[in-house]
Amino acid sequence: MRTTAAVLWELGGKWEVEEVELDPPAAGEVLVELTASGLCHSDEHLVTGDLPVAYPMVGGHEGAGRVVEVGPGVREVAVGDPVVMTFLPSCGRCSYCVRGYTALCDDGAGATLGPQLDGTYRFHARGEDVGQMCLLGTFARHTVVPVKSVVKIDEGFPLHLAALVGCGVTTGVGSAVRTAELRPGDTAVVVGIGGIGANAVQGARLAGCRYVVAVDPVGFKREKALELGATHVAASMDEAWNTVSSLTRGQLADAAILTTGVAEGAYLQPALQLVGKRGRVVVTRSATPTRTPRRSRCWS
Ligand SMILES: NC(=O)c1ccc[n+]([C@@H]2O[C@H](COP(=O)([O-])OP(=O)(O)OC[C@H]3O[C@@H](n4cnc5c(N)ncnc54)[C@H](O)[C@@H]3O)[C@@H](O)[C@H]2O)c1
Ligand SMILES: [Zn+2]
Ligand SMILES: [Zn+2]
């Protein structure tokens, strides 16, 4: 079928919205008509090269919509079902999935490289195969994805909100609740209040933190953080240190969660200084790569 997608053709290029060819779903795949797609900083990393991929690529990995066709063997969802797409697939059978670490599913190993799990492509344009960000490519009217990458949701839930659960909400809340293991009474510092940080702030509140200090140089982000549950804000990690030190009478934070746009080594030292005894520093950011991507399923 023909559909429309935003394709990135080269490093440093622009997203080109154009007509593309989309294959029907193969075994274990579904065709989804998108209702909404989020834009995560990881999509911008495709443009800057901070996330290594092979081009061309349909961007987007936060999407929600309805199933319009299922491939052979698909029983988990049916035509018409509302679904959220998850930025990593979950097979439910590998050693990570069965231990509950579905975000580490073996099938996610090459998810950002472009082709589908069988190594072939569903999107085609200008005579070339076109990859899909995180096996999804949600910057499109329609996409074909593994059924392992969709989660059926209740009828009636607003799909434009559900889309954000595919990456930003789960990553941010998970950084606070699971990785930082925040508990009632704890003090947390969230550094970088974008899509991920805003959800880490909410995760810290859900975990019952007494103090949640949100750090961002942008005033608007600090205002939003207060609306979302931060108890205090700071424009820099240095400023946050003074706040945290005084709030905790020198004990410092239980966790600092780094969610700025790009990981830089220089951020680690001030982050380590923000936490006290048994403190955790969680880095939820993509760092500039030192390796070249390959068009294969596995990193090697
Ligand atoms: N599963 C994952 O590991 C995962 C998932 C999604 C996103 N990410 C990564 O998380 C990071 C954040 O993504 P996002 O979509 O929230 O980005 P974003 O661009 O929406 O937000 C980044 C925020 O950091 C702030 N910032 C920049 N420099 C800062 C500094 N020195 N101190 C404090 N704040 C600073 C910016 O003002 C901005 O508000 C990206 O690197 C992204 O690739 C990781
Ligand atoms: Zn993302
Ligand atoms: Zn798995």
mmCIF file of N, CA and C in Angstrom, residues 66-148:
data_model
loop_
_atom_site.group_PDB
_atom_site.id
_atom_site.type_symbol
_atom_site.label_atom_id
_atom_site.label_comp_id
_atom_site.label_asym_id
_atom_site.label_seq_id
_atom_site.Cartn_x
_atom_site.Cartn_y
_atom_site.Cartn_z
ATOM 1 N N ARG A 66 -4.692 2.062 15.715
ATOM 2 C CA ARG A 66 -5.552 0.870 15.649
ATOM 3 C C ARG A 66 -4.989 -0.147 14.664
ATOM 4 N N VAL A 67 -5.151 -1.420 15.011
ATOM 5 C CA VAL A 67 -4.719 -2.500 14.127
ATOM 6 C C VAL A 67 -5.685 -2.554 12.947
ATOM 7 N N VAL A 68 -5.137 -2.540 11.726
ATOM 8 C CA VAL A 68 -6.019 -2.639 10.552
ATOM 9 C C VAL A 68 -5.812 -3.944 9.781
ATOM 10 N N GLU A 69 -4.740 -4.670 10.073
ATOM 11 C CA GLU A 69 -4.523 -5.969 9.426
ATOM 12 C C GLU A 69 -3.537 -6.748 10.280
ATOM 13 N N VAL A 70 -3.725 -8.062 10.368
ATOM 14 C CA VAL A 70 -2.756 -8.873 11.106
ATOM 15 C C VAL A 70 -2.116 -9.871 10.152
ATOM 16 N N GLY A 71 -0.834 -10.158 10.381
ATOM 17 C CA GLY A 71 -0.122 -11.131 9.566
ATOM 18 C C GLY A 71 -0.414 -12.542 10.036
ATOM 19 N N PRO A 72 0.105 -13.552 9.269
ATOM 20 C CA PRO A 72 -0.123 -14.942 9.646
ATOM 21 C C PRO A 72 0.365 -15.236 11.065
ATOM 22 N N GLY A 73 -0.456 -15.995 11.791
ATOM 23 C CA GLY A 73 -0.043 -16.463 13.117
ATOM 24 C C GLY A 73 -0.281 -15.494 14.255
ATOM 25 N N VAL A 74 -0.815 -14.306 13.965
ATOM 26 C CA VAL A 74 -1.020 -13.327 15.050
ATOM 27 C C VAL A 74 -2.352 -13.614 15.740
ATOM 28 N N ARG A 75 -2.286 -13.894 17.039
ATOM 29 C CA ARG A 75 -3.506 -14.150 17.813
ATOM 30 C C ARG A 75 -3.670 -13.160 18.969
ATOM 31 N N GLU A 76 -2.609 -12.424 19.278
ATOM 32 C CA GLU A 76 -2.619 -11.555 20.467
ATOM 33 C C GLU A 76 -3.513 -10.326 20.295
ATOM 34 N N VAL A 77 -3.638 -9.827 19.062
ATOM 35 C CA VAL A 77 -4.497 -8.663 18.801
ATOM 36 C C VAL A 77 -5.326 -8.950 17.558
ATOM 37 N N ALA A 78 -6.406 -8.181 17.392
ATOM 38 C CA ALA A 78 -7.292 -8.374 16.246
ATOM 39 C C ALA A 78 -7.527 -7.037 15.562
ATOM 40 N N VAL A 79 -8.048 -7.107 14.340
ATOM 41 C CA VAL A 79 -8.358 -5.887 13.586
ATOM 42 C C VAL A 79 -9.304 -5.012 14.409
ATOM 43 N N GLY A 80 -8.966 -3.722 14.512
ATOM 44 C CA GLY A 80 -9.803 -2.772 15.254
ATOM 45 C C GLY A 80 -9.299 -2.486 16.660
ATOM 46 N N ASP A 81 -8.399 -3.336 17.169
ATOM 47 C CA ASP A 81 -7.912 -3.135 18.546
ATOM 48 C C ASP A 81 -7.087 -1.837 18.643
ATOM 49 N N PRO A 82 -7.296 -1.047 19.715
ATOM 50 C CA PRO A 82 -6.405 0.084 19.973
ATOM 51 C C PRO A 82 -5.112 -0.426 20.625
ATOM 52 N N VAL A 83 -3.980 0.058 20.134
ATOM 53 C CA VAL A 83 -2.693 -0.421 20.661
ATOM 54 C C VAL A 83 -1.723 0.741 20.878
ATOM 55 N N VAL A 84 -0.831 0.524 21.834
ATOM 56 C CA VAL A 84 0.335 1.403 22.025
ATOM 57 C C VAL A 84 1.537 0.637 21.522
ATOM 58 N N MET A 85 2.455 1.332 20.864
ATOM 59 C CA MET A 85 3.689 0.672 20.423
ATOM 60 C C MET A 85 4.777 0.923 21.451
ATOM 61 N N THR A 86 5.541 -0.106 21.744
ATOM 62 C CA THR A 86 6.616 0.041 22.722
ATOM 63 C C THR A 86 7.950 0.142 21.994
ATOM 64 N N PHE A 87 8.853 0.969 22.539
ATOM 65 C CA PHE A 87 10.078 1.262 21.776
ATOM 66 C C PHE A 87 11.041 0.081 21.751
ATOM 67 N N LEU A 88 10.786 -0.921 22.579
ATOM 68 C CA LEU A 88 11.542 -2.171 22.460
ATOM 69 C C LEU A 88 10.535 -3.311 22.465
ATOM 70 N N PRO A 89 10.778 -4.354 21.642
ATOM 71 C CA PRO A 89 9.840 -5.480 21.633
ATOM 72 C C PRO A 89 10.011 -6.325 22.887
ATOM 73 N N SER A 90 9.037 -7.156 23.144
ATOM 74 C CA SER A 90 9.138 -8.075 24.277
ATOM 75 C C SER A 90 8.576 -9.417 23.846
ATOM 76 N N CYS A 91 9.457 -10.428 23.750
ATOM 77 C CA CYS A 91 9.026 -11.729 23.221
ATOM 78 C C CYS A 91 8.335 -12.572 24.280
ATOM 79 N N GLY A 92 8.593 -12.276 25.561
ATOM 80 C CA GLY A 92 7.974 -13.039 26.634
ATOM 81 C C GLY A 92 8.635 -14.376 26.890
ATOM 82 N N ARG A 93 9.666 -14.714 26.115
ATOM 83 C CA ARG A 93 10.258 -16.053 26.228
ATOM 84 C C ARG A 93 11.758 -16.056 26.507
ATOM 85 N N CYS A 94 12.470 -14.991 26.151
ATOM 86 C CA CYS A 94 13.930 -15.002 26.349
ATOM 87 C C CYS A 94 14.233 -14.900 27.851
ATOM 88 N N SER A 95 15.498 -15.124 28.204
ATOM 89 C CA SER A 95 15.848 -15.181 29.636
ATOM 90 C C SER A 95 15.568 -13.861 30.341
ATOM 91 N N TYR A 96 15.673 -12.739 29.606
ATOM 92 C CA TYR A 96 15.396 -11.443 30.231
ATOM 93 C C TYR A 96 13.897 -11.256 30.426
ATOM 94 N N CYS A 97 13.111 -11.563 29.383
ATOM 95 C CA CYS A 97 11.656 -11.402 29.500
ATOM 96 C C CYS A 97 11.097 -12.243 30.646
ATOM 97 N N VAL A 98 11.544 -13.504 30.758
ATOM 98 C CA VAL A 98 10.940 -14.366 31.786
ATOM 99 C C VAL A 98 11.365 -13.942 33.191
ATOM 100 N N ARG A 99 12.442 -13.165 33.291
ATOM 101 C CA ARG A 99 12.810 -12.631 34.612
ATOM 102 C C ARG A 99 12.153 -11.280 34.882
ATOM 103 N N GLY A 100 11.339 -10.833 33.935
ATOM 104 C CA GLY A 100 10.617 -9.573 34.154
ATOM 105 C C GLY A 100 11.311 -8.356 33.587
ATOM 106 N N TYR A 101 12.493 -8.533 32.974
ATOM 107 C CA TYR A 101 13.216 -7.400 32.397
ATOM 108 C C TYR A 101 12.865 -7.284 30.915
ATOM 109 N N THR A 102 11.601 -6.984 30.636
ATOM 110 C CA THR A 102 11.145 -7.014 29.251
ATOM 111 C C THR A 102 11.829 -5.947 28.391
ATOM 112 N N ALA A 103 12.295 -4.862 29.029
ATOM 113 C CA ALA A 103 12.984 -3.824 28.259
ATOM 114 C C ALA A 103 14.347 -4.309 27.762
ATOM 115 N N LEU A 104 14.818 -5.446 28.291
ATOM 116 C CA LEU A 104 16.110 -5.991 27.863
ATOM 117 C C LEU A 104 15.936 -7.185 26.937
ATOM 118 N N CYS A 105 14.729 -7.383 26.407
ATOM 119 C CA CYS A 105 14.445 -8.532 25.528
ATOM 120 C C CYS A 105 15.531 -8.668 24.447
ATOM 121 N N ASP A 106 15.943 -9.918 24.215
ATOM 122 C CA ASP A 106 16.970 -10.174 23.202
ATOM 123 C C ASP A 106 16.574 -9.620 21.832
ATOM 124 N N ASP A 107 15.283 -9.602 21.533
ATOM 125 C CA ASP A 107 14.834 -9.099 20.228
ATOM 126 C C ASP A 107 15.072 -7.599 20.070
ATOM 127 N N GLY A 108 15.394 -6.916 21.171
ATOM 128 C CA GLY A 108 15.649 -5.477 21.083
ATOM 129 C C GLY A 108 17.079 -5.154 20.682
ATOM 130 N N ALA A 109 17.936 -6.193 20.533
ATOM 131 C CA ALA A 109 19.368 -5.961 20.329
ATOM 132 C C ALA A 109 19.672 -5.021 19.159
ATOM 133 N N GLY A 110 18.979 -5.194 18.051
ATOM 134 C CA GLY A 110 19.280 -4.359 16.887
ATOM 135 C C GLY A 110 18.130 -3.447 16.529
ATOM 136 N N ALA A 111 17.285 -3.128 17.524
ATOM 137 C CA ALA A 111 16.030 -2.432 17.221
ATOM 138 C C ALA A 111 16.217 -1.072 16.569
ATOM 139 N N THR A 112 17.350 -0.417 16.827
ATOM 140 C CA THR A 112 17.505 0.924 16.255
ATOM 141 C C THR A 112 18.233 0.894 14.909
ATOM 142 N N LEU A 113 18.567 -0.290 14.419
ATOM 143 C CA LEU A 113 19.412 -0.333 13.220
ATOM 144 C C LEU A 113 18.640 -0.177 11.919
ATOM 145 N N GLY A 114 17.352 -0.521 11.894
ATOM 146 C CA GLY A 114 16.579 -0.267 10.676
ATOM 147 C C GLY A 114 15.660 -1.390 10.226
ATOM 148 N N PRO A 115 16.209 -2.589 9.885
ATOM 149 C CA PRO A 115 15.338 -3.618 9.345
ATOM 150 C C PRO A 115 14.475 -4.277 10.420
ATOM 151 N N GLN A 116 13.494 -5.051 9.957
ATOM 152 C CA GLN A 116 12.653 -5.804 10.882
ATOM 153 C C GLN A 116 13.425 -6.988 11.472
ATOM 154 N N LEU A 117 12.781 -7.736 12.373
ATOM 155 C CA LEU A 117 13.469 -8.817 13.094
ATOM 156 C C LEU A 117 14.012 -9.893 12.155
ATOM 157 N N ASP A 118 13.379 -10.063 10.970
ATOM 158 C CA ASP A 118 13.874 -11.081 10.030
ATOM 159 C C ASP A 118 14.929 -10.518 9.080
ATOM 160 N N GLY A 119 15.343 -9.270 9.292
ATOM 161 C CA GLY A 119 16.404 -8.675 8.486
ATOM 162 C C GLY A 119 15.927 -8.015 7.198
ATOM 163 N N THR A 120 14.614 -8.054 6.934
ATOM 164 C CA THR A 120 14.099 -7.406 5.716
ATOM 165 C C THR A 120 13.347 -6.119 6.089
ATOM 166 N N TYR A 121 12.991 -5.366 5.058
ATOM 167 C CA TYR A 121 12.407 -4.033 5.260
ATOM 168 C C TYR A 121 10.942 -4.007 4.841
ATOM 169 N N ARG A 122 10.123 -3.196 5.543
ATOM 170 C CA ARG A 122 8.708 -3.033 5.183
ATOM 171 C C ARG A 122 8.474 -1.751 4.398
ATOM 172 N N PHE A 123 9.224 -0.687 4.708
ATOM 173 C CA PHE A 123 9.061 0.588 3.996
ATOM 174 C C PHE A 123 10.050 0.653 2.829
ATOM 175 N N HIS A 124 9.603 1.257 1.722
ATOM 176 C CA HIS A 124 10.457 1.466 0.545
ATOM 177 C C HIS A 124 10.113 2.833 -0.044
ATOM 178 N N ALA A 125 11.147 3.553 -0.480
ATOM 179 C CA ALA A 125 10.928 4.868 -1.116
ATOM 180 C C ALA A 125 12.114 5.184 -2.007
ATOM 181 N N ARG A 126 11.860 5.908 -3.067
ATOM 182 C CA ARG A 126 12.909 6.331 -4.017
ATOM 183 C C ARG A 126 13.780 5.147 -4.433
ATOM 184 N N GLY A 127 13.150 3.931 -4.539
ATOM 185 C CA GLY A 127 13.889 2.755 -4.985
ATOM 186 C C GLY A 127 14.789 2.141 -3.920
ATOM 187 N N GLU A 128 14.655 2.583 -2.669
ATOM 188 C CA GLU A 128 15.509 2.040 -1.591
ATOM 189 C C GLU A 128 14.665 1.455 -0.472
ATOM 190 N N ASP A 129 15.242 0.464 0.252
ATOM 191 C CA ASP A 129 14.638 -0.005 1.497
ATOM 192 C C ASP A 129 14.800 1.083 2.547
ATOM 193 N N VAL A 130 13.768 1.256 3.377
ATOM 194 C CA VAL A 130 13.808 2.285 4.423
ATOM 195 C C VAL A 130 13.586 1.616 5.781
ATOM 196 N N GLY A 131 14.505 1.864 6.723
ATOM 197 C CA GLY A 131 14.419 1.258 8.055
ATOM 198 C C GLY A 131 13.339 1.899 8.920
ATOM 199 N N GLN A 132 13.136 1.317 10.103
ATOM 200 C CA GLN A 132 12.132 1.815 11.040
ATOM 201 C C GLN A 132 12.780 2.000 12.406
ATOM 202 N N MET A 133 12.704 3.221 12.937
ATOM 203 C CA MET A 133 13.238 3.515 14.266
ATOM 204 C C MET A 133 12.614 2.557 15.284
ATOM 205 N N CYS A 134 13.440 1.809 15.984
ATOM 206 C CA CYS A 134 12.988 0.885 17.034
ATOM 207 C C CYS A 134 11.997 -0.151 16.496
ATOM 208 N N LEU A 135 12.141 -0.551 15.248
ATOM 209 C CA LEU A 135 11.242 -1.503 14.561
ATOM 210 C C LEU A 135 9.870 -0.893 14.306
ATOM 211 N N LEU A 136 9.664 0.408 14.648
ATOM 212 C CA LEU A 136 8.326 1.004 14.608
ATOM 213 C C LEU A 136 8.151 1.995 13.459
ATOM 214 N N GLY A 137 8.870 3.124 13.532
ATOM 215 C CA GLY A 137 8.658 4.157 12.518
ATOM 216 C C GLY A 137 7.274 4.776 12.670
ATOM 217 N N THR A 138 7.054 5.427 13.824
ATOM 218 C CA THR A 138 5.707 5.969 14.094
ATOM 219 C C THR A 138 5.459 7.317 13.432
ATOM 220 N N PHE A 139 6.482 7.919 12.804
ATOM 221 C CA PHE A 139 6.260 9.157 12.046
ATOM 222 C C PHE A 139 5.644 8.771 10.699
ATOM 223 N N ALA A 140 4.492 8.165 10.727
ATOM 224 C CA ALA A 140 3.849 7.687 9.501
ATOM 225 C C ALA A 140 2.349 7.560 9.735
ATOM 226 N N ARG A 141 1.578 7.563 8.639
ATOM 227 C CA ARG A 141 0.133 7.334 8.794
ATOM 228 C C ARG A 141 -0.138 5.870 9.102
ATOM 229 N N HIS A 142 0.645 4.991 8.491
ATOM 230 C CA HIS A 142 0.524 3.554 8.749
ATOM 231 C C HIS A 142 1.921 2.989 8.943
ATOM 232 N N THR A 143 2.009 1.901 9.720
ATOM 233 C CA THR A 143 3.284 1.210 9.822
ATOM 234 C C THR A 143 3.024 -0.273 10.070
ATOM 235 N N VAL A 144 4.027 -1.088 9.756
ATOM 236 C CA VAL A 144 3.949 -2.529 10.008
ATOM 237 C C VAL A 144 5.009 -2.853 11.053
ATOM 238 N N VAL A 145 4.572 -3.469 12.157
ATOM 239 C CA VAL A 145 5.486 -3.701 13.287
ATOM 240 C C VAL A 145 5.288 -5.109 13.835
ATOM 241 N N PRO A 146 6.281 -5.630 14.581
ATOM 242 C CA PRO A 146 6.096 -6.938 15.216
ATOM 243 C C PRO A 146 4.966 -6.865 16.238
ATOM 244 N N VAL A 147 4.185 -7.934 16.357
ATOM 245 C CA VAL A 147 3.141 -7.940 17.390
ATOM 246 C C VAL A 147 3.789 -7.879 18.773
ATOM 247 N N LYS A 148 5.066 -8.287 18.873
ATOM 248 C CA LYS A 148 5.818 -8.184 20.139
ATOM 249 C C LYS A 148 6.054 -6.731 20.536
#
